[in-house]
Coordinates of C-alpha atoms and ligand atoms in Angstrom, one line a residue:
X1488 CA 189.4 128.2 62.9
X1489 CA 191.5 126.1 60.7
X1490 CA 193.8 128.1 57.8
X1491 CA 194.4 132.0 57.7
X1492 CA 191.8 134.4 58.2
X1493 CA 190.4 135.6 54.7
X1494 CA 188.2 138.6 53.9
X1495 CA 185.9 137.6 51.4
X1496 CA 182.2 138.8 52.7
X1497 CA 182.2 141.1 55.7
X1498 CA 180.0 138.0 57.3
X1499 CA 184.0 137.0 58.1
X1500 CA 184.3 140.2 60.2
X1501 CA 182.4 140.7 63.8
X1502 CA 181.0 144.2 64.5
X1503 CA 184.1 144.2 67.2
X1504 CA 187.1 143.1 64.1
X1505 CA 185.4 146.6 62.2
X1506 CA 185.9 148.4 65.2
X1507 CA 189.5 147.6 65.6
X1508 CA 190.0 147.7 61.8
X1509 CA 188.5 151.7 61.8
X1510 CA 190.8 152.1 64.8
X1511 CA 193.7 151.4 63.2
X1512 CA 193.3 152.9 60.1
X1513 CA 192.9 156.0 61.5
X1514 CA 195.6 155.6 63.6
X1515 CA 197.7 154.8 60.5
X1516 CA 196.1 157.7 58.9
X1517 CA 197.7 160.2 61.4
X1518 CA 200.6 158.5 62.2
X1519 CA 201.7 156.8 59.3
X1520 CA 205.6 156.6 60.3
X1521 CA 204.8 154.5 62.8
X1522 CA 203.9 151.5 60.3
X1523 CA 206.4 152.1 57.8
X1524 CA 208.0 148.9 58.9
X1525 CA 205.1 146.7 59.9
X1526 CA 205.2 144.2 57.0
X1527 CA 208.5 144.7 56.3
X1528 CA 209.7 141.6 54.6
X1529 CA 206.4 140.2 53.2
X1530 CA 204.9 140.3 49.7
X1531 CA 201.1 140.8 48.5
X1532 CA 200.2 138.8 45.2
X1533 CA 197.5 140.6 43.1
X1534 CA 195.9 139.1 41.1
X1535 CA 193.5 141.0 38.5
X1536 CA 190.9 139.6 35.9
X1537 CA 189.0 143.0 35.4
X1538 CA 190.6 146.8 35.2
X1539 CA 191.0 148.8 37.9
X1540 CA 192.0 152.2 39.0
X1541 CA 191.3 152.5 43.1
X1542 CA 191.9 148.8 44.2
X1543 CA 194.6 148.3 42.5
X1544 CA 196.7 151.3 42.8
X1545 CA 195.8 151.5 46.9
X1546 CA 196.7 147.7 47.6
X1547 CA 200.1 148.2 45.9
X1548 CA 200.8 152.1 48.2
X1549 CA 199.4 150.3 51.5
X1550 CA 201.9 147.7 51.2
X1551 CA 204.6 150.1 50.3
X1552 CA 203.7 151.9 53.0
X1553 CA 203.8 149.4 55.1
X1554 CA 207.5 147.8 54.2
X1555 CA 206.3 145.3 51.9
X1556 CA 205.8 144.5 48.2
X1557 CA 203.1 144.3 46.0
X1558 CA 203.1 141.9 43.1
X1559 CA 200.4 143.3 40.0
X1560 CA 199.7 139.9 38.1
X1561 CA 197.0 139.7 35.3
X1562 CA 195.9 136.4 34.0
X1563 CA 197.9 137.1 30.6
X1564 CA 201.1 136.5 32.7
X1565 CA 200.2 133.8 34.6
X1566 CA 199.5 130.0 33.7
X1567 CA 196.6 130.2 34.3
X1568 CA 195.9 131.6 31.2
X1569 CA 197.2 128.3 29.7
X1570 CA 194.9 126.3 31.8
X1571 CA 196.7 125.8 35.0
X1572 CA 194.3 125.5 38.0
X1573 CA 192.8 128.1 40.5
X1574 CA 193.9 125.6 42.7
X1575 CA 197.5 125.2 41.4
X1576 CA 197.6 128.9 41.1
X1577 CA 196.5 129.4 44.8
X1578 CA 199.1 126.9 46.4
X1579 CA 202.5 128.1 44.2
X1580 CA 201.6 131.7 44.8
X1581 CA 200.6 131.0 48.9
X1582 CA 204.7 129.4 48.9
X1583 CA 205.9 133.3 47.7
X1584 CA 203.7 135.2 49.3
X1585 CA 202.0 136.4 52.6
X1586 CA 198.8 137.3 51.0
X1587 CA 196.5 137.1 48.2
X1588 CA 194.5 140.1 46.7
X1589 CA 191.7 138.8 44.1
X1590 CA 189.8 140.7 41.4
X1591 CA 188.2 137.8 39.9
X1592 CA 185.8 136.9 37.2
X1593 CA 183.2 135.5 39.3
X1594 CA 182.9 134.9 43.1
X1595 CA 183.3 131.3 43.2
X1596 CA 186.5 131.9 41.1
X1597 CA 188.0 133.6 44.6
X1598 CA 186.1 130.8 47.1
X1599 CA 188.2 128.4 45.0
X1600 CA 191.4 130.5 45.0
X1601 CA 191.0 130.9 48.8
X1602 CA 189.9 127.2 49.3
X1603 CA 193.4 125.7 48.4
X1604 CA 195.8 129.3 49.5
X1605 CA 197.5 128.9 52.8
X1606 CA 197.6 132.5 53.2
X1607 CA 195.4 134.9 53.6
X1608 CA 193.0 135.9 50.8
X1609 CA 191.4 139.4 50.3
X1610 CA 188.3 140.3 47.9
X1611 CA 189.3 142.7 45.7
X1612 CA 185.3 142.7 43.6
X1613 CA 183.6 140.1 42.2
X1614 CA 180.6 140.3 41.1
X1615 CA 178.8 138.9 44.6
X1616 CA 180.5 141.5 46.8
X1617 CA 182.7 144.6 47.5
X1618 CA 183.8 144.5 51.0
X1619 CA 187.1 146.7 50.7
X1620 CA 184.9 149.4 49.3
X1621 CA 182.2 148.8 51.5
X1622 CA 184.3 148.8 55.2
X1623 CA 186.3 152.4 53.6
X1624 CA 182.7 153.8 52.8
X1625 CA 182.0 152.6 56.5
X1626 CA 184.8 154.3 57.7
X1627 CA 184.1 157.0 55.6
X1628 CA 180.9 157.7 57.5
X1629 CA 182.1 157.5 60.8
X1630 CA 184.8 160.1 60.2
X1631 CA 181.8 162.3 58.8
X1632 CA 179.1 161.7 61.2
X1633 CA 180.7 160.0 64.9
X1634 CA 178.6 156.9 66.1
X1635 CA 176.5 155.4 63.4
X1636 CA 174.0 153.3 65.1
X1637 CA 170.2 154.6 64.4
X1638 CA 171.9 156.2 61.6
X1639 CA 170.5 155.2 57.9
X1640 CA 172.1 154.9 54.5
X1641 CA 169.8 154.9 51.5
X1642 CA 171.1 152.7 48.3
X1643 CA 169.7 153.5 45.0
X1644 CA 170.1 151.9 41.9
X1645 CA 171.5 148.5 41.4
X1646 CA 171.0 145.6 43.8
X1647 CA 174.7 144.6 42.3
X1648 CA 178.1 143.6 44.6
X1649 CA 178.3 147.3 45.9
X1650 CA 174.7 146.9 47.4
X1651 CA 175.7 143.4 48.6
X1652 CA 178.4 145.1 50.5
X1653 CA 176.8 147.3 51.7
X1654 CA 173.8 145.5 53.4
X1655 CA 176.3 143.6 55.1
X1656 CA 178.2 146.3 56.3
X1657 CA 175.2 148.0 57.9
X1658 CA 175.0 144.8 60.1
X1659 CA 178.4 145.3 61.6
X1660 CA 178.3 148.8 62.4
X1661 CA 174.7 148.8 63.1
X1662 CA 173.2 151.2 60.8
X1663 CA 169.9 151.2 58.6
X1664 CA 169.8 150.6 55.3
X1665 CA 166.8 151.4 52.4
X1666 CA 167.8 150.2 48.4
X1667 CA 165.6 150.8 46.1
X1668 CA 165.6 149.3 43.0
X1669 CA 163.7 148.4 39.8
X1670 CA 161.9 145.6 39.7
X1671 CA 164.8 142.6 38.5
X1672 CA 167.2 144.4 39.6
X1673 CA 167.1 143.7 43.7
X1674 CA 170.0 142.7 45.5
X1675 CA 170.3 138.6 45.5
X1676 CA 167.9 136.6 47.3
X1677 CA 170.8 134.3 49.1
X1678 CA 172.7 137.6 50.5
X1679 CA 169.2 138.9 51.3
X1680 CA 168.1 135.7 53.0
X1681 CA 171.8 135.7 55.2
X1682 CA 171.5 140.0 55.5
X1683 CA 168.0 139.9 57.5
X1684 CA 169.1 137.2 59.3
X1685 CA 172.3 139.1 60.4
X1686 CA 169.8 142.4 60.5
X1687 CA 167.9 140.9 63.2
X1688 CA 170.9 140.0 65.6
X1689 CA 172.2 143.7 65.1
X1690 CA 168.9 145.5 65.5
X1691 CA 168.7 147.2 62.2
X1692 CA 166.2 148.1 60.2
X1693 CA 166.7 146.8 56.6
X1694 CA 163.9 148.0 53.7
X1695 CA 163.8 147.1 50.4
X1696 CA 162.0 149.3 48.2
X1697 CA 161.1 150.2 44.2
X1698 CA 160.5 154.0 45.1
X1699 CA 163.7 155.9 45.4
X1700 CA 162.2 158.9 47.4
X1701 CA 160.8 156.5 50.1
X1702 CA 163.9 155.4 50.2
X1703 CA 166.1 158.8 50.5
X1704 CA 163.5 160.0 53.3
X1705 CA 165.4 160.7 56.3
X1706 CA 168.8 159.4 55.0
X1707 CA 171.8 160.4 56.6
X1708 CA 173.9 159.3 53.4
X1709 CA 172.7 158.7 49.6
X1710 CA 174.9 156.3 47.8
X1711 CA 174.5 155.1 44.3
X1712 CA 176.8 152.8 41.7
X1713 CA 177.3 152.5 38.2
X1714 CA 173.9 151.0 36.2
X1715 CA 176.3 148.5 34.4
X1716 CA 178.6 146.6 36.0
X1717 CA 181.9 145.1 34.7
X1718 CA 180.7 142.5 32.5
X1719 CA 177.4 144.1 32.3
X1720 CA 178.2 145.9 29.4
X1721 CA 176.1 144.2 26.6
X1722 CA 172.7 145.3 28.7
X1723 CA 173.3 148.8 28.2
X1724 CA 170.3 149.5 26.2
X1725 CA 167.8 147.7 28.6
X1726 CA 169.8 149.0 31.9
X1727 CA 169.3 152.3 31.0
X1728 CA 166.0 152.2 30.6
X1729 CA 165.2 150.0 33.5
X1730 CA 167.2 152.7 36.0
X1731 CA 165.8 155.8 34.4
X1732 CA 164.2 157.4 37.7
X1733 CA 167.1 156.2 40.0
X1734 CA 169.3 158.9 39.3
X1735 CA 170.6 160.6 42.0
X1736 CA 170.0 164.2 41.2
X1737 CA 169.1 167.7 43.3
X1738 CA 165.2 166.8 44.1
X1739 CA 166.5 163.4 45.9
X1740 CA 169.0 164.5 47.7
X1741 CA 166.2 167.3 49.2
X1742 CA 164.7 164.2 50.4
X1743 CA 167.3 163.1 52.6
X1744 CA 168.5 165.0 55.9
X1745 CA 169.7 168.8 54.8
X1746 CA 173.3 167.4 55.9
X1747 CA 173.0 164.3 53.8
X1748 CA 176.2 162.9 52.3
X1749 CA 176.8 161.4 48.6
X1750 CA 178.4 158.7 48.6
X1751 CA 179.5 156.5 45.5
X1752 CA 182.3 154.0 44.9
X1753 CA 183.4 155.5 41.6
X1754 CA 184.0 154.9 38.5
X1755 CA 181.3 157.6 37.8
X1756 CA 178.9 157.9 34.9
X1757 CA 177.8 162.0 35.4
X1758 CA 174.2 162.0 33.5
X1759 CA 173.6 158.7 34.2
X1760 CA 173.1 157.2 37.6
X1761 CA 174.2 160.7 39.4
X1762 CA 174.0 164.1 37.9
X1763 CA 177.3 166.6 38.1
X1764 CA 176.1 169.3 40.7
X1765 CA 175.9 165.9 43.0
X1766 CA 178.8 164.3 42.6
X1767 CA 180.4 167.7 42.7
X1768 CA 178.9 169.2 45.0
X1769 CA 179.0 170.2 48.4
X1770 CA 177.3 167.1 50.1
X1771 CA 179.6 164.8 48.4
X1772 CA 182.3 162.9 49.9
X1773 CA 183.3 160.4 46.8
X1774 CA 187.0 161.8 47.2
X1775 CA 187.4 161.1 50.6
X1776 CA 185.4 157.7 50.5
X1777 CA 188.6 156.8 47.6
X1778 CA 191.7 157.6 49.6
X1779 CA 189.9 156.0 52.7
X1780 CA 190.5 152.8 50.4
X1781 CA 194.1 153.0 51.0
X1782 CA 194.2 153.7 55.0
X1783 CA 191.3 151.0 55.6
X1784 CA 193.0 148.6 53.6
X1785 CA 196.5 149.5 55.4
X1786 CA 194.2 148.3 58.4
X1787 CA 193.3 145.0 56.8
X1788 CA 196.6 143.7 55.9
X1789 CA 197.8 145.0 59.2
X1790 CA 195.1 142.6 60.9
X1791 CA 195.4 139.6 58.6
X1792 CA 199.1 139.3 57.4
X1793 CA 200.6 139.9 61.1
X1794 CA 198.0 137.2 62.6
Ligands
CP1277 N1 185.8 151.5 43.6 C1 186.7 150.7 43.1 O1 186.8 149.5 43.5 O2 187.3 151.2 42.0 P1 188.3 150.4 41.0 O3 187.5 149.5 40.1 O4 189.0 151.5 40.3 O5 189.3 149.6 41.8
NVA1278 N1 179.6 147.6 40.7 C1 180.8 148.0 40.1 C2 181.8 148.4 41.1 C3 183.1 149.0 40.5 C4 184.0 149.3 41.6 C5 181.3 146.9 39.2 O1 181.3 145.7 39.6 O2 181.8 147.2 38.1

């Protein structure tokens, strides 16, 4: 392969680079000490065109953690505010820096970013895809339940960039995966067309579904996401009419296994697409699923900045 080695789908991971990534970061979650000087000497550029609490925040610890520095860098203080390119952007900041973490607009925004970076570029969201999230959720899961193959992980709610994730994740560590959602709301037809390929060579079972208890039955994890999306925001009204009945609430999690997880990327919306005994409860694991962002992605930049 030509250039570095980016993370922008988890298609650019094999089941056997998740492996090692879930190795490591659990290694590092131990034995931190051990890494405090693996990147010494390099610097992370973030660069953020949405708000953010986990991403953000983790990426900037995991490179302290590991020796380096973390650069925060909103479009307001850049350039590119004044029109300089993506391109431009991507080739001053790759003669700085050893890596690139994006939070962009729109996914072709961080294809182009990555396109002209000679160093490695991470996806920190767009609106195609959330693999950081999706890998610690992974990881998450493991630590919870061992092995996951023949294990299954329902999705309810939007077919958005978490669900993306998600699907593609289940083909690299070879669990099932049910979504359901409401009709014009399923996950893309491109990511599905590339997921059930990718399904197929892994041996899981994908199903796509508009009935949310069909989906829950059996699960051995019931994760959901906010109904509106950054940059969803003006669809409010019809959103939460289209998702009322994909609330994760008591009565669905009874569907799934007694020992079920919750599972949810945060931010939260309590009333909305999970109720508060959920989220709250007993079953759910949305606190260890966050700081899991910061070992995994300890991991990643391990993997990709020392190549
Ligand atoms: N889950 C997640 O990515 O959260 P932030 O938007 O706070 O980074
Ligand atoms: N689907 C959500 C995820 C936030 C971490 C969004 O894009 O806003």
């Amino acid at each position: 392969m030509n250039g570095p080695r980016n993370l922008i789908s988890l298609r650019d991971f094999t089941p056997q680079d998740v492996v090692e990534i879930f190795k490591l970061a659990s290694d590092m979650k131990k034995s931190g000490a051990k890494y405090r000087e693996a990147l010494s000497g390099q610097t992370l550029a973030m660069l953020f065109q949405k708000p953010s609490t986990r991403t953000r925040v983790s990426f900037q610890v995991a490179m302290a953690q590991l020796g380096g520095v973390a650069i925060q860098l909103r479009d307001s203080d850049l350039q590119l505010s004044r029109g300089e390119s993506l391109a431009d952007t991507a080739r001053v900041l790759s003669a700085y820096t050893q890596g690139i973490v994006g939070r962009m607009g729109s996914h072709g925004d961080l294809v182009e970013l990555a396109k002209h970076s000679t160093v490695p570029v991470i996806n920190g969201l767009t609106d195609l895809l959330h693999p950081c999230q999706a890998l610690a959720d992974y990881f998450t899961l493991t630590e919870k339940k061992g092995p996951l193959d023949g294990r299954k992980v329902a999705y309810i709610g939007d077919g958005n960039n978490m669900c993306h994730s998600l699907l593609y994740g289940a083909t690299r560590v070879g669990m099932n995966i049910a979504v359901a959602t409401p009709a014009g709301y399923e996950p893309k037809s491109i990511i599905l067309k590339s997921v059930n390929r990718e399904a197929k060579h892994a041996g899981i079972e994908v199903v796509l579904t508009e009935d949310p208890s069909a989906a829950a039955e059996g699960a051995d994890a019931i994760y959901t996401d906010t109904w509106l999306s950054m940059g969803r925001e003006s669809e409010e009204a019809e959103r939460l009419s289209a998702f009322r009945g994909y609330q994760v609430n008591a009565n669905l999690m009874r569907k799934a296994q007694s020992d079920a997880l919750f599972m949810h990327c945060l931010p939260a919306h309590r009333g909305q697409e999970v109720t508060a005994d959920v989220i709250d409860g007993a079953q759910s694991v949305v606190w260890l699923q966050a700081e899991n962002r910061l070992h995994v992605q300890k991991a990643i930049l391990y993997l990709l900045m020392r190549a």
